Structure formats: C-alpha cells, structure tokens
C-alpha cells in the first residue's frame, strides 16, 4: 500500500462521490485493509513510551525556587553547631541558629547560600561557606488540562518531567491531538508574563525525543490539545462526525466510518476551512490502496 501523508485537521468535511467501482479494488477488501493498517493513537502509545523514558535521569533544576513546605538541609563549613534541617513555613520563613527568622521564599539554593553567608559574615564568622540542600520539594504545583483523564492541579515533591505528570493525571484520552501547550509564568522587567512552550506529540511519543520530555516548573499549566472533528459523509457505512485522534490520515478516517459501501466510486473530496476560505482537495482512494 502506498503511504499517503494527507493529515486531517480541525473541522474538516470529507465526502466520497457516488459512482460505480468497476475496475477498482473491492470496497470490502479496502475496509479490511484500512482497519489493519490503523496505527495506534497517542493514548495507546503513551504506556509504551513512558516505560522507555522512565530510566531517563531527572536532574533538579538549579533555578528551582524555594517555597512553603520545602525541607532544607543547611550547613556551614567547619561549624557543626550551625548545621540544621528546617522546613519552610507557610509564609516562606525559616528560623536558623544565630541568625533567627529569615525569608527564603522565592530564592534558589544559591541565592539563599549567599544571603546566609552575608548575614553570618557581618557579625559572626569570617568568610563563611554555606551549603543549602533541598531534601524535600513540597511547593511544585502543576496544572494539567485538556484531553487528559484526570485534569486538576497536582502538587509534586520535586521537579518533574512532562511524561511523569501525564502519567500522574491518568494518561491521555482518545481525543488527544498532536500538540501539548505549556504556559509558564515568568518574571521579566518586574512584571509577570506568560511563556508558551509547544510540544509535538510525535516527538514525544513516536520518535521518543528526550528533549520533548521537558522538565516542568512550579506554576506551569499543561494543556493537552484535543484533535478536533472530522465529518465523513457519502458512500461509507457509518457516515457521521468522528474525533480526530492524533495525526489522522484519510484512510484512518475511512476506517473510523466503517469503510466504503459497494457502490463507492473510490474518489472523493476533502473540504478544509483555511483562514475563512473553504478549500476543496480531490483524492483518489483507489490510488491510495496500491
């Protein structure tokens, strides 16, 4: 069978033209072949790809911002009495030996190290060297929406990759399209902006590109885009509206509609709305099956 890369997108009408199929392949045979050739959807590929990427190392982001609930292990080189483990309060404060109460909310480990060194260096210790290690992460919140089984806000104990949060949310639904959009709040010039990151499902699930399995940050909103709808009408067994699953092809749309009837002419048209203009694309089903 010749591979035809005609992908269907949002709100497409696919219509087969009536006619006699005298010298073309039998519609029943074509329908059987279409069903056999139907590739797995992204929701079906997810468990397989998750197992392949599960061994990927999960580095902790250096710019992780400390927040309420985090457990900090703080030590000062050469001064054992100042070593302490402390959990960040709901208001972002901790109490440290000698120093007392200080705010740590929104600081990275490096920034907190420098802040403590500055306070200790002024009054207590000459040229102190401070190490801050985050033992438990409690302030990472990720929102997952769209074509996902359990959409909600998830609180995770550490930095987490995209595949992991999809797994926590129960996996993809069959409606999942070919894009994932991640909205990330970022501070720029003393104001907050939204940065949008687009992930291609094919890179993540079919190609297994590790770079697509990005490390998420607290506050990220992950939106699994739905695939839209295709309308299959004309000489098919089950005409109607069908959800586009991933990157659906013409032959896959035919399979969803139960295949061709006995009087289908194996020629049809795709009506696609592009920028408000209705485009008509002729297709030859018989040629696709060669």
Short mmCIF file of C-alpha atoms in Angstrom, two decimals:
data_model
loop_
_atom_site.label_atom_id
_atom_site.label_comp_id
_atom_site.label_asym_id
_atom_site.label_seq_id
_atom_site.Cartn_x
_atom_site.Cartn_y
_atom_site.Cartn_z
CA UNK A 1 0.00 0.00 0.00
CA UNK A 2 1.27 3.42 -0.90
CA UNK A 3 1.74 5.64 2.14
CA UNK A 4 -0.39 8.77 1.78
CA UNK A 5 0.56 11.58 4.18
CA UNK A 6 -2.66 13.58 3.98
CA UNK A 7 -3.36 14.58 7.56
CA UNK A 8 -6.75 15.84 8.70
CA UNK A 9 -7.04 18.87 10.94
CA UNK A 10 -9.80 20.74 12.82
CA UNK A 11 -13.33 20.87 11.38
CA UNK A 12 -12.87 19.04 8.08
CA UNK A 13 -15.60 17.62 5.90
CA UNK A 14 -14.52 14.53 3.95
CA UNK A 15 -17.02 13.42 1.28
CA UNK A 16 -16.98 10.43 -1.08
CA UNK A 17 -18.57 10.89 -4.51
CA UNK A 18 -21.22 8.40 -5.65
CA UNK A 19 -20.45 6.19 -8.60
CA UNK A 20 -19.66 2.69 -9.83
CA UNK A 21 -16.47 0.95 -8.80
CA UNK A 22 -15.97 -1.23 -11.87
CA UNK A 23 -12.21 -1.72 -12.12
CA UNK A 24 -11.19 -0.51 -8.68
CA UNK A 25 -10.37 -2.68 -5.64
CA UNK A 26 -13.40 -4.12 -3.82
CA UNK A 27 -14.70 -1.81 -1.06
CA UNK A 28 -14.94 -4.72 1.46
CA UNK A 29 -11.27 -5.56 0.90
CA UNK A 30 -10.28 -1.91 1.24
CA UNK A 31 -12.20 -1.56 4.50
CA UNK A 32 -10.42 -4.62 5.93
CA UNK A 33 -7.02 -3.28 4.89
CA UNK A 34 -7.81 0.11 6.40
CA UNK A 35 -8.68 -1.41 9.75
CA UNK A 36 -5.47 -3.49 9.79
CA UNK A 37 -3.31 -0.51 8.88
CA UNK A 38 -4.76 1.80 11.54
CA UNK A 39 -1.78 2.95 13.65
CA UNK A 40 -2.09 3.31 17.43
CA UNK A 41 -3.35 6.61 18.84
CA UNK A 42 -1.19 8.73 21.16
CA UNK A 43 -3.22 7.47 24.14
CA UNK A 44 -2.27 3.91 23.15
CA UNK A 45 1.39 4.80 22.61
CA UNK A 46 1.71 6.53 25.99
CA UNK A 47 2.31 3.47 28.26
CA UNK A 48 4.97 2.11 25.90
CA UNK A 49 6.81 5.42 25.63
CA UNK A 50 6.59 6.02 29.39
CA UNK A 51 8.45 2.78 30.06
CA UNK A 52 11.15 3.73 27.54
CA UNK A 53 11.70 7.12 29.17
CA UNK A 54 11.33 6.01 32.78
CA UNK A 55 15.07 5.45 33.13
CA UNK A 56 15.86 8.97 31.98
CA UNK A 57 17.73 10.87 34.70
CA UNK A 58 15.75 13.60 36.38
CA UNK A 59 18.07 16.48 37.14
CA UNK A 60 16.97 19.01 39.73
CA UNK A 61 16.67 22.43 38.17
CA UNK A 62 19.30 24.85 39.51
CA UNK A 63 16.81 27.71 39.31
CA UNK A 64 14.19 25.95 41.45
CA UNK A 65 12.56 28.49 43.74
CA UNK A 66 12.29 27.52 47.40
CA UNK A 67 8.74 27.66 48.74
CA UNK A 68 6.45 26.68 51.65
CA UNK A 69 6.76 23.05 52.71
CA UNK A 70 10.29 22.50 51.35
CA UNK A 71 12.70 20.79 53.75
CA UNK A 72 16.14 22.45 53.75
CA UNK A 73 19.43 20.98 54.94
CA UNK A 74 21.73 23.93 55.75
CA UNK A 75 25.37 23.60 56.80
CA UNK A 76 28.30 25.94 57.36
CA UNK A 77 31.73 24.53 56.52
CA UNK A 78 33.76 23.85 59.66
CA UNK A 79 30.95 24.80 62.08
CA UNK A 80 28.93 21.70 63.03
CA UNK A 81 26.77 23.58 65.54
CA UNK A 82 25.23 25.59 62.71
CA UNK A 83 24.15 22.57 60.67
CA UNK A 84 20.36 22.32 60.69
CA UNK A 85 17.37 20.81 58.91
CA UNK A 86 14.40 23.13 58.73
CA UNK A 87 11.06 23.16 56.90
CA UNK A 88 9.87 26.35 55.23
CA UNK A 89 6.75 27.76 56.87
CA UNK A 90 3.53 28.61 55.03
CA UNK A 91 4.69 32.25 54.95
CA UNK A 92 8.08 31.33 53.44
CA UNK A 93 10.14 31.78 56.63
CA UNK A 94 12.73 29.65 58.46
CA UNK A 95 14.49 30.03 61.81
CA UNK A 96 18.28 29.46 61.78
CA UNK A 97 20.88 29.30 64.58
CA UNK A 98 22.49 32.71 65.28
CA UNK A 99 20.54 34.39 62.51
CA UNK A 100 16.97 33.87 63.70
CA UNK A 101 14.00 34.24 61.36
CA UNK A 102 14.69 34.97 57.68
CA UNK A 103 12.61 34.85 54.49
CA UNK A 104 13.61 32.19 51.96
CA UNK A 105 10.52 32.18 49.74
CA UNK A 106 11.29 32.50 46.02
CA UNK A 107 15.06 32.10 46.41
CA UNK A 108 17.19 29.48 44.69
CA UNK A 109 19.58 27.37 46.77
CA UNK A 110 22.49 29.51 45.56
CA UNK A 111 20.73 32.77 46.41
CA UNK A 112 19.91 31.50 49.90
CA UNK A 113 23.51 30.40 50.43
CA UNK A 114 24.75 33.89 49.59
CA UNK A 115 22.09 35.51 51.80
CA UNK A 116 23.10 33.43 54.83
CA UNK A 117 26.81 33.97 54.15
CA UNK A 118 26.27 37.72 54.07
CA UNK A 119 24.47 37.76 57.45
CA UNK A 120 26.98 35.42 59.13
CA UNK A 121 29.95 37.28 57.66
CA UNK A 122 28.81 40.63 59.09
CA UNK A 123 28.58 39.55 62.74
CA UNK A 124 29.75 36.03 63.45
CA UNK A 125 32.08 34.18 61.05
CA UNK A 126 34.91 35.33 58.81
CA UNK A 127 34.40 34.32 55.17
CA UNK A 128 31.74 31.61 55.84
CA UNK A 129 30.96 28.95 53.27
CA UNK A 130 27.29 27.87 53.36
CA UNK A 131 25.68 24.91 51.60
CA UNK A 132 21.91 24.62 51.12
CA UNK A 133 20.48 21.28 50.02
CA UNK A 134 16.76 20.83 49.37
CA UNK A 135 15.88 17.43 50.83
CA UNK A 136 12.15 17.53 50.09
CA UNK A 137 10.26 19.52 47.48
CA UNK A 138 6.73 20.41 48.52
CA UNK A 139 5.89 23.58 46.62
CA UNK A 140 5.77 22.44 42.99
CA UNK A 141 2.24 22.84 41.59
CA UNK A 142 1.43 21.78 38.03
CA UNK A 143 -1.99 22.22 36.38
CA UNK A 144 -2.99 19.64 33.74
CA UNK A 145 -5.97 20.35 31.45
CA UNK A 146 -7.50 19.24 28.16
CA UNK A 147 -7.54 15.70 26.72
CA UNK A 148 -6.35 14.06 29.95
CA UNK A 149 -8.19 11.55 32.13
CA UNK A 150 -7.87 13.38 35.47
CA UNK A 151 -7.48 17.14 34.85
CA UNK A 152 -6.61 19.11 38.01
CA UNK A 153 -3.82 20.85 39.92
CA UNK A 154 -1.10 18.42 41.05
CA UNK A 155 1.30 19.00 43.91
CA UNK A 156 4.54 17.09 43.42
CA UNK A 157 7.50 16.70 45.80
CA UNK A 158 10.23 17.60 43.30
CA UNK A 159 10.96 18.74 39.77
CA UNK A 160 9.05 16.51 37.36
CA UNK A 161 9.12 15.71 33.64
CA UNK A 162 6.20 16.06 31.23
CA UNK A 163 5.69 12.30 30.79
CA UNK A 164 5.54 11.83 34.56
CA UNK A 165 2.82 14.42 35.10
CA UNK A 166 0.78 12.91 32.23
CA UNK A 167 1.10 9.55 33.98
CA UNK A 168 0.02 11.07 37.31
CA UNK A 169 -3.03 12.51 35.55
CA UNK A 170 -4.10 9.06 34.34
CA UNK A 171 -2.81 9.31 30.78
CA UNK A 172 -4.25 10.77 27.58
CA UNK A 173 -7.80 10.36 26.35
CA UNK A 174 -8.56 9.21 22.81
CA UNK A 175 -9.42 12.83 21.96
CA UNK A 176 -5.79 13.92 22.34
CA UNK A 177 -4.49 15.76 19.29
CA UNK A 178 -0.90 16.24 18.15
CA UNK A 179 0.13 19.18 20.36
CA UNK A 180 0.79 19.90 24.04
CA UNK A 181 0.90 23.54 25.13
CA UNK A 182 2.69 24.56 28.32
CA UNK A 183 2.02 28.03 29.71
CA UNK A 184 4.84 29.11 32.04
CA UNK A 185 4.62 32.28 34.19
CA UNK A 186 7.90 34.21 34.09
CA UNK A 187 9.04 37.44 35.67
CA UNK A 188 10.53 39.92 33.22
CA UNK A 189 11.37 43.55 33.98
CA UNK A 190 9.43 43.48 37.27
CA UNK A 191 6.28 42.12 35.64
CA UNK A 192 4.89 38.65 35.06
CA UNK A 193 4.48 37.32 31.53
CA UNK A 194 3.29 34.01 30.10
CA UNK A 195 5.73 31.99 28.02
CA UNK A 196 4.13 29.31 25.83
CA UNK A 197 6.05 26.13 25.04
CA UNK A 198 4.72 23.85 22.28
CA UNK A 199 5.48 20.13 22.36
CA UNK A 200 4.82 17.92 19.32
CA UNK A 201 3.17 14.62 20.30
CA UNK A 202 5.04 12.84 17.51
CA UNK A 203 8.38 13.91 19.01
CA UNK A 204 7.31 12.82 22.47
CA UNK A 205 5.58 9.50 21.75
CA UNK A 206 6.62 8.20 18.33
CA UNK A 207 10.18 9.50 17.99
CA UNK A 208 10.89 9.28 21.71
CA UNK A 209 12.86 12.53 21.67
CA UNK A 210 14.12 13.07 25.28
CA UNK A 211 14.22 16.84 24.71
CA UNK A 212 10.44 16.82 24.23
CA UNK A 213 10.06 15.31 27.71
CA UNK A 214 10.86 18.66 29.29
CA UNK A 215 11.36 19.42 32.96
CA UNK A 216 8.33 21.27 34.33
CA UNK A 217 8.42 24.20 36.74
CA UNK A 218 6.10 25.19 39.55
CA UNK A 219 3.14 27.14 38.17
CA UNK A 220 3.23 25.50 34.72
CA UNK A 221 -0.13 24.89 33.05
CA UNK A 222 -0.04 21.84 30.78
CA UNK A 223 -2.81 21.78 28.17
CA UNK A 224 -3.27 18.61 26.12
CA UNK A 225 -4.92 19.85 22.92
CA UNK A 226 -7.87 17.93 21.53
CA UNK A 227 -7.70 16.72 17.97
CA UNK A 228 -10.89 18.30 16.62
CA UNK A 229 -13.59 16.69 14.49
CA UNK A 230 -13.78 15.20 11.00
CA UNK A 231 -17.10 14.67 9.22
CA UNK A 232 -17.14 11.63 6.90
CA UNK A 233 -20.17 11.58 4.59
CA UNK A 234 -21.14 9.96 1.31
CA UNK A 235 -20.66 6.29 0.38
CA UNK A 236 -19.32 4.99 3.70
CA UNK A 237 -21.04 2.51 6.02
CA UNK A 238 -21.23 4.77 9.08
CA UNK A 239 -21.33 8.41 7.95
CA UNK A 240 -21.04 10.97 10.72
CA UNK A 241 -18.73 13.04 12.92
CA UNK A 242 -15.56 11.47 14.35
CA UNK A 243 -12.91 12.72 16.75
CA UNK A 244 -9.51 13.24 15.17
CA UNK A 245 -7.05 11.02 17.02
CA UNK A 246 -3.51 12.34 16.75
CA UNK A 247 -2.43 12.92 13.16
CA UNK A 248 -5.31 11.20 11.41
CA UNK A 249 -4.99 10.32 7.72
CA UNK A 250 -7.72 10.00 5.08
CA UNK A 251 -7.53 6.19 5.22
CA UNK A 252 -7.86 6.24 9.00
CA UNK A 253 -10.95 8.46 8.73
CA UNK A 254 -12.46 5.94 6.30
CA UNK A 255 -11.73 3.12 8.74
CA UNK A 256 -13.47 5.03 11.54
CA UNK A 257 -16.53 5.34 9.28
CA UNK A 258 -16.66 1.56 8.74
CA UNK A 259 -15.15 1.53 5.25
CA UNK A 260 -16.71 2.06 1.84
CA UNK A 261 -20.06 0.84 0.55
CA UNK A 262 -20.33 -1.41 -2.50
CA UNK A 263 -21.23 1.48 -4.81
CA UNK A 264 -18.45 3.88 -3.80
CA UNK A 265 -16.50 5.23 -6.77
CA UNK A 266 -13.26 5.46 -4.74
CA UNK A 267 -12.98 9.13 -5.48
CA UNK A 268 -13.77 11.91 -3.07
CA UNK A 269 -13.03 15.40 -1.86
CA UNK A 270 -11.72 16.98 1.31
CA UNK A 271 -13.32 20.29 2.24
CA UNK A 272 -10.99 22.18 4.58
CA UNK A 273 -11.53 25.62 6.07
CA UNK A 274 -8.26 27.62 5.98
CA UNK A 275 -8.29 31.23 7.19
CA UNK A 276 -12.00 31.52 6.47
CA UNK A 277 -11.65 30.09 2.94
CA UNK A 278 -13.18 26.72 2.05
CA UNK A 279 -10.58 24.68 0.14
CA UNK A 280 -11.52 21.62 -1.92
CA UNK A 281 -8.91 18.85 -2.31
CA UNK A 282 -9.68 15.93 -4.70
CA UNK A 283 -8.49 12.48 -3.60
CA UNK A 284 -8.25 9.02 -5.20
CA UNK A 285 -8.91 6.20 -2.70
CA UNK A 286 -8.04 3.52 -5.24
CA UNK A 287 -4.62 5.08 -5.80
CA UNK A 288 -4.01 5.11 -2.05
CA UNK A 289 -4.57 1.35 -1.85
CA UNK A 290 -1.98 0.43 -4.48
#
